[in-house]
Structures are given as C-alpha cells and as structure tokens.
GROMACS .gro file of N, CA and C in nm:
model
  282
    1UNK      N    1   8.590   9.611   8.757
    1UNK     CA    2   8.629   9.726   8.845
    1UNK      C    3   8.737   9.631   8.902
    2UNK      N    4   8.817   9.687   8.955
    2UNK     CA    5   8.924   9.626   9.071
    2UNK      C    6   8.930   9.760   9.207
    3UNK      N    7   8.993   9.641   9.322
    3UNK     CA    8   8.957   9.711   9.477
    3UNK      C    9   9.167   9.726   9.486
    4UNK      N   10   9.244   9.806   9.487
    4UNK     CA   11   9.359   9.831   9.556
    4UNK      C   12   9.333   9.907   9.727
    5UNK      N   13   9.375   9.788   9.753
    5UNK     CA   14   9.426   9.903   9.924
    5UNK      C   15   9.596   9.971   9.925
    6UNK      N   16   9.560  10.081   9.945
    6UNK     CA   17   9.680  10.185   9.926
    6UNK      C   18   9.750  10.203  10.084
    7UNK      N   19   9.831  10.199  10.075
    7UNK     CA   20   9.860  10.328  10.243
    7UNK      C   21   9.852  10.469  10.196
    8UNK      N   22   9.806  10.514  10.290
    8UNK     CA   23   9.811  10.645  10.282
    8UNK      C   24   9.864  10.735  10.415
    9UNK      N   25   9.932  10.821  10.385
    9UNK     CA   26   9.971  10.916  10.554
    9UNK      C   27   9.906  10.998  10.592
   10UNK      N   28   9.887  11.008  10.716
   10UNK     CA   29   9.790  11.080  10.769
   10UNK      C   30   9.830  11.220  10.665
   11UNK      N   31   9.905  11.310  10.577
   11UNK     CA   32   9.834  11.461  10.586
   11UNK      C   33   9.773  11.418  10.424
   12UNK      N   34   9.808  11.336  10.349
   12UNK     CA   35   9.718  11.352  10.217
   12UNK      C   36   9.605  11.248  10.333
   13UNK      N   37   9.598  11.189  10.379
   13UNK     CA   38   9.486  11.157  10.437
   13UNK      C   39   9.379  11.226  10.430
   14UNK      N   40   9.401  11.321  10.566
   14UNK     CA   41   9.385  11.442  10.514
   14UNK      C   42   9.268  11.449  10.441
   15UNK      N   43   9.373  11.525  10.329
   15UNK     CA   44   9.280  11.615  10.232
   15UNK      C   45   9.218  11.578  10.124
   16UNK      N   46   9.235  11.405  10.111
   16UNK     CA   47   9.130  11.364  10.006
   16UNK      C   48   9.049  11.339  10.153
   17UNK      N   49   8.960  11.331  10.288
   17UNK     CA   50   8.898  11.374  10.354
   17UNK      C   51   8.814  11.460  10.389
   18UNK      N   52   8.859  11.583  10.348
   18UNK     CA   53   8.828  11.720  10.374
   18UNK      C   54   8.762  11.748  10.238
   19UNK      N   55   8.834  11.692  10.095
   19UNK     CA   56   8.758  11.687   9.970
   19UNK      C   57   8.859  11.814   9.877
   20UNK      N   58   8.943  11.790   9.953
   20UNK     CA   59   9.035  11.932   9.911
   20UNK      C   60   9.166  11.871   9.818
   21UNK      N   61   9.197  11.712   9.832
   21UNK     CA   62   9.269  11.655   9.755
   21UNK      C   63   9.247  11.535   9.649
   22UNK      N   64   9.193  11.606   9.543
   22UNK     CA   65   9.104  11.476   9.437
   22UNK      C   66   9.151  11.408   9.320
   23UNK      N   67   9.297  11.387   9.348
   23UNK     CA   68   9.404  11.300   9.276
   23UNK      C   69   9.494  11.206   9.356
   24UNK      N   70   9.546  11.123   9.309
   24UNK     CA   71   9.698  11.018   9.356
   24UNK      C   72   9.769  11.036   9.248
   25UNK      N   73   9.907  11.063   9.306
   25UNK     CA   74   9.973  11.014   9.204
   25UNK      C   75  10.059  10.898   9.296
   26UNK      N   76  10.083  10.801   9.174
   26UNK     CA   77  10.155  10.669   9.250
   26UNK      C   78  10.235  10.611   9.168
   27UNK      N   79  10.343  10.508   9.216
   27UNK     CA   80  10.404  10.373   9.067
   27UNK      C   81  10.229  10.354   9.012
   28UNK      N   82  10.289  10.335   8.907
   28UNK     CA   83  10.188  10.263   8.824
   28UNK      C   84  10.221  10.086   8.787
   29UNK      N   85  10.229  10.037   8.907
   29UNK     CA   86  10.248   9.934   8.886
   29UNK      C   87  10.150   9.794   8.966
   30UNK      N   88   9.974   9.839   8.936
   30UNK     CA   89   9.891   9.765   8.975
   30UNK      C   90   9.824   9.769   8.810
   31UNK      N   91   9.821   9.846   8.725
   31UNK     CA   92   9.740   9.854   8.585
   31UNK      C   93   9.576   9.894   8.646
   32UNK      N   94   9.621  10.032   8.657
   32UNK     CA   95   9.504  10.110   8.722
   32UNK      C   96   9.412  10.126   8.567
   33UNK      N   97   9.262  10.129   8.680
   33UNK     CA   98   9.197  10.114   8.524
   33UNK      C   99   9.037  10.244   8.596
   34UNK      N  100   8.965  10.389   8.511
   34UNK     CA  101   8.894  10.413   8.508
   34UNK      C  102   8.762  10.308   8.612
   35UNK      N  103   8.721  10.348   8.663
   35UNK     CA  104   8.612  10.262   8.743
   35UNK      C  105   8.660  10.206   8.827
   36UNK      N  106   8.816  10.181   8.944
   36UNK     CA  107   8.890  10.081   9.018
   36UNK      C  108   8.813  10.160   9.113
   37UNK      N  109   8.864  10.072   9.239
   37UNK     CA  110   8.844  10.174   9.338
   37UNK      C  111   8.939  10.151   9.426
   38UNK      N  112   8.971  10.267   9.547
   38UNK     CA  113   9.105  10.264   9.629
   38UNK      C  114   9.094  10.245   9.774
   39UNK      N  115   9.100  10.204   9.835
   39UNK     CA  116   9.094  10.189   9.978
   39UNK      C  117   9.174  10.250  10.053
   40UNK      N  118   9.195  10.360  10.038
   40UNK     CA  119   9.329  10.434  10.101
   40UNK      C  120   9.311  10.406  10.235
   41UNK      N  121   9.386  10.396  10.325
   41UNK     CA  122   9.447  10.361  10.444
   41UNK      C  123   9.499  10.394  10.558
   42UNK      N  124   9.457  10.483  10.611
   42UNK     CA  125   9.580  10.625  10.676
   42UNK      C  126   9.704  10.496  10.730
   43UNK      N  127   9.825  10.554  10.710
   43UNK     CA  128   9.956  10.417  10.844
   43UNK      C  129  10.009  10.616  10.851
   44UNK      N  130  10.067  10.548  10.987
   44UNK     CA  131  10.143  10.683  11.043
   44UNK      C  132  10.325  10.542  11.039
   45UNK      N  133  10.363  10.645  10.987
   45UNK     CA  134  10.457  10.676  10.952
   45UNK      C  135  10.600  10.648  11.110
   46UNK      N  136  10.512  10.698  11.169
   46UNK     CA  137  10.612  10.749  11.284
   46UNK      C  138  10.566  10.620  11.411
   47UNK      N  139  10.462  10.538  11.389
   47UNK     CA  140  10.399  10.409  11.471
   47UNK      C  141  10.447  10.345  11.418
   48UNK      N  142  10.456  10.329  11.232
   48UNK     CA  143  10.514  10.189  11.146
   48UNK      C  144  10.343  10.141  11.162
   49UNK      N  145  10.245  10.164  11.183
   49UNK     CA  146  10.110  10.162  11.113
   49UNK      C  147   9.949  10.190  11.077
   50UNK      N  148   9.957  10.032  11.093
   50UNK     CA  149   9.798  10.203  11.016
   50UNK      C  150   9.730  10.233  11.135
   51UNK      N  151   9.655  10.364  11.101
   51UNK     CA  152   9.570  10.403  11.243
   51UNK      C  153   9.426  10.404  11.225
   52UNK      N  154   9.386  10.303  11.161
   52UNK     CA  155   9.242  10.244  11.231
   52UNK      C  156   9.170  10.321  11.104
   53UNK      N  157   9.157  10.469  11.004
   53UNK     CA  158   9.070  10.511  10.927
   53UNK      C  159   9.140  10.489  10.836
   54UNK      N  160   9.005  10.452  10.783
   54UNK     CA  161   9.006  10.457  10.554
   54UNK      C  162   8.887  10.538  10.502
   55UNK      N  163   8.955  10.576  10.318
   55UNK     CA  164   8.873  10.610  10.299
   55UNK      C  165   8.829  10.504  10.123
   56UNK      N  166   8.726  10.520  10.128
   56UNK     CA  167   8.719  10.455   9.956
   56UNK      C  168   8.679  10.520   9.855
   57UNK      N  169   8.773  10.555   9.779
   57UNK     CA  170   8.765  10.652   9.646
   57UNK      C  171   8.727  10.574   9.500
   58UNK      N  172   8.723  10.633   9.440
   58UNK     CA  173   8.683  10.599   9.250
   58UNK      C  174   8.785  10.611   9.195
   59UNK      N  175   8.848  10.596   9.113
   59UNK     CA  176   8.880  10.633   9.016
   59UNK      C  177   8.840  10.688   8.834
   60UNK      N  178   8.805  10.779   8.901
   60UNK     CA  179   8.744  10.860   8.738
   60UNK      C  180   8.757  10.911   8.617
   61UNK      N  181   8.907  11.006   8.589
   61UNK     CA  182   9.015  10.971   8.532
   61UNK      C  183   9.188  10.947   8.562
   62UNK      N  184   9.249  10.873   8.472
   62UNK     CA  185   9.401  10.862   8.508
   62UNK      C  186   9.480  10.929   8.319
   63UNK      N  187   9.647  10.962   8.423
   63UNK     CA  188   9.730  10.982   8.335
   63UNK      C  189   9.877  10.849   8.375
   64UNK      N  190   9.895  10.867   8.223
   64UNK     CA  191  10.006  10.785   8.250
   64UNK      C  192  10.086  10.761   8.122
   65UNK      N  193  10.246  10.814   8.132
   65UNK     CA  194  10.270  10.763   7.962
   65UNK      C  195  10.266  10.936   7.911
   66UNK      N  196  10.332  10.987   8.006
   66UNK     CA  197  10.311  11.113   7.958
   66UNK      C  198  10.389  11.217   8.015
   67UNK      N  199  10.513  11.156   8.038
   67UNK     CA  200  10.643  11.228   8.011
   67UNK      C  201  10.708  11.306   7.968
   68UNK      N  202  10.643  11.368   7.822
   68UNK     CA  203  10.676  11.498   7.756
   68UNK      C  204  10.597  11.616   7.824
   69UNK      N  205  10.497  11.556   7.952
   69UNK     CA  206  10.466  11.641   8.036
   69UNK      C  207  10.508  11.684   8.130
   70UNK      N  208  10.563  11.552   8.167
   70UNK     CA  209  10.661  11.612   8.317
   70UNK      C  210  10.613  11.533   8.329
   71UNK      N  211  10.529  11.389   8.379
   71UNK     CA  212  10.561  11.259   8.461
   71UNK      C  213  10.670  11.195   8.502
   72UNK      N  214  10.695  11.093   8.583
   72UNK     CA  215  10.807  11.045   8.524
   72UNK      C  216  10.749  10.876   8.493
   73UNK      N  217  10.836  10.825   8.411
   73UNK     CA  218  10.803  10.709   8.368
   73UNK      C  219  10.750  10.647   8.454
   74UNK      N  220  10.672  10.534   8.518
   74UNK     CA  221  10.638  10.440   8.555
   74UNK      C  222  10.528  10.519   8.633
   75UNK      N  223  10.576  10.651   8.641
   75UNK     CA  224  10.391  10.756   8.741
   75UNK      C  225  10.311  10.705   8.705
   76UNK      N  226  10.164  10.735   8.747
   76UNK     CA  227  10.031  10.759   8.701
   76UNK      C  228   9.932  10.824   8.847
   77UNK      N  229   9.895  10.922   8.729
   77UNK     CA  230   9.840  11.005   8.777
   77UNK      C  231   9.675  10.971   8.793
   78UNK      N  232   9.579  10.953   8.889
   78UNK     CA  233   9.438  10.876   8.964
   78UNK      C  234   9.378  11.026   8.942
   79UNK      N  235   9.316  11.043   8.862
   79UNK     CA  236   9.204  11.175   8.925
   79UNK      C  237   9.085  11.059   9.019
   80UNK      N  238   9.062  11.075   9.110
   80UNK     CA  239   9.014  11.040   9.174
   80UNK      C  240   8.841  11.102   9.242
   81UNK      N  241   8.742  11.039   9.365
   81UNK     CA  242   8.622  11.106   9.326
   81UNK      C  243   8.583  10.999   9.522
   82UNK      N  244   8.545  11.017   9.588
   82UNK     CA  245   8.460  10.981   9.750
   82UNK      C  246   8.350  10.937   9.693
   83UNK      N  247   8.366  10.757   9.735
   83UNK     CA  248   8.219  10.737   9.729
   83UNK      C  249   8.128  10.756   9.803
   84UNK      N  250   7.982  10.832   9.797
   84UNK     CA  251   7.973  10.909   9.853
   84UNK      C  252   7.849  10.836   9.993
   85UNK      N  253   7.853  10.673   9.944
   85UNK     CA  254   7.729  10.653  10.091
   85UNK      C  255   7.934  10.624  10.196
   86UNK      N  256   8.040  10.600  10.172
   86UNK     CA  257   8.146  10.553  10.258
   86UNK      C  258   8.219  10.652  10.387
   87UNK      N  259   8.163  10.688  10.420
   87UNK     CA  260   8.218  10.811  10.553
   87UNK      C  261   8.353  10.717  10.637
   88UNK      N  262   8.444  10.818  10.650
   88UNK     CA  263   8.551  10.771  10.756
   88UNK      C  264   8.496  10.668  10.896
   89UNK      N  265   8.635  10.552  10.898
   89UNK     CA  266   8.561  10.487  10.990
   89UNK      C  267   8.699  10.357  11.014
   90UNK      N  268   8.700  10.281  11.043
   90UNK     CA  269   8.803  10.200  11.115
   90UNK      C  270   8.819  10.164  11.058
   91UNK      N  271   8.898  10.037  10.956
   91UNK     CA  272   8.926   9.893  10.888
   91UNK      C  273   8.970   9.799  10.985
   92UNK      N  274   8.948   9.685  10.977
   92UNK     CA  275   8.934   9.530  11.075
   92UNK      C  276   9.053   9.519  10.988
   93UNK      N  277   9.026   9.450  10.864
   93UNK     CA  278   9.191   9.401  10.796
   93UNK      C  279   9.308   9.431  10.789
   94UNK      N  280   9.329   9.291  10.819
   94UNK     CA  281   9.515   9.349  10.865
   94UNK      C  282   9.607   9.375  10.691
   0.00000   0.00000   0.00000
C-alpha cells in the first residue's frame, strides 16, 4: 500500500467530503493500485495555496488502459472510499 498526496480543487473536495463523488480521474503517473491511500488536500487556485482541509480515501477499484471505452491514454479512474475513522481536518504538512 502506498499513500499519495494530491491537490484537489474546492468543488471536487466538497463532493468527496459529502460522499457524492466516489471516484478520481487522474494522470496515471504514480503506479496507483487497489488498496492505496489518497491524501486529498484541498487546493485553492485563487489563493494559490492549500486551504488546510484534507480527506484520506482508499482506492477500491481502478480502470486504466481503456481507450476503447473513451478513457484517454495515460489516465486512470480510481474508485475511492472514504476512510471511516478520518474526518476532514487541518493538515499540518507542507
């Protein structure tokens, strides 16, 4: 299991936090695998800075190399599930 720290813009962060968004579409540049953890850190493009909020989610499913289904080469769809014991909070890492 690997933990990946990723920037997430506010509307997408809110959708994950509310449970409405259960997937991530990302460049496939990190060797993602089922069981990996994503540390999604909210990033404000307007402020060009992290907001301090974060959510940890676990990868439960992935789709890659599916150009015949419309997924662009070099991208991956990650099915995610929020870790039950983790709450949205302030992140102290830089």
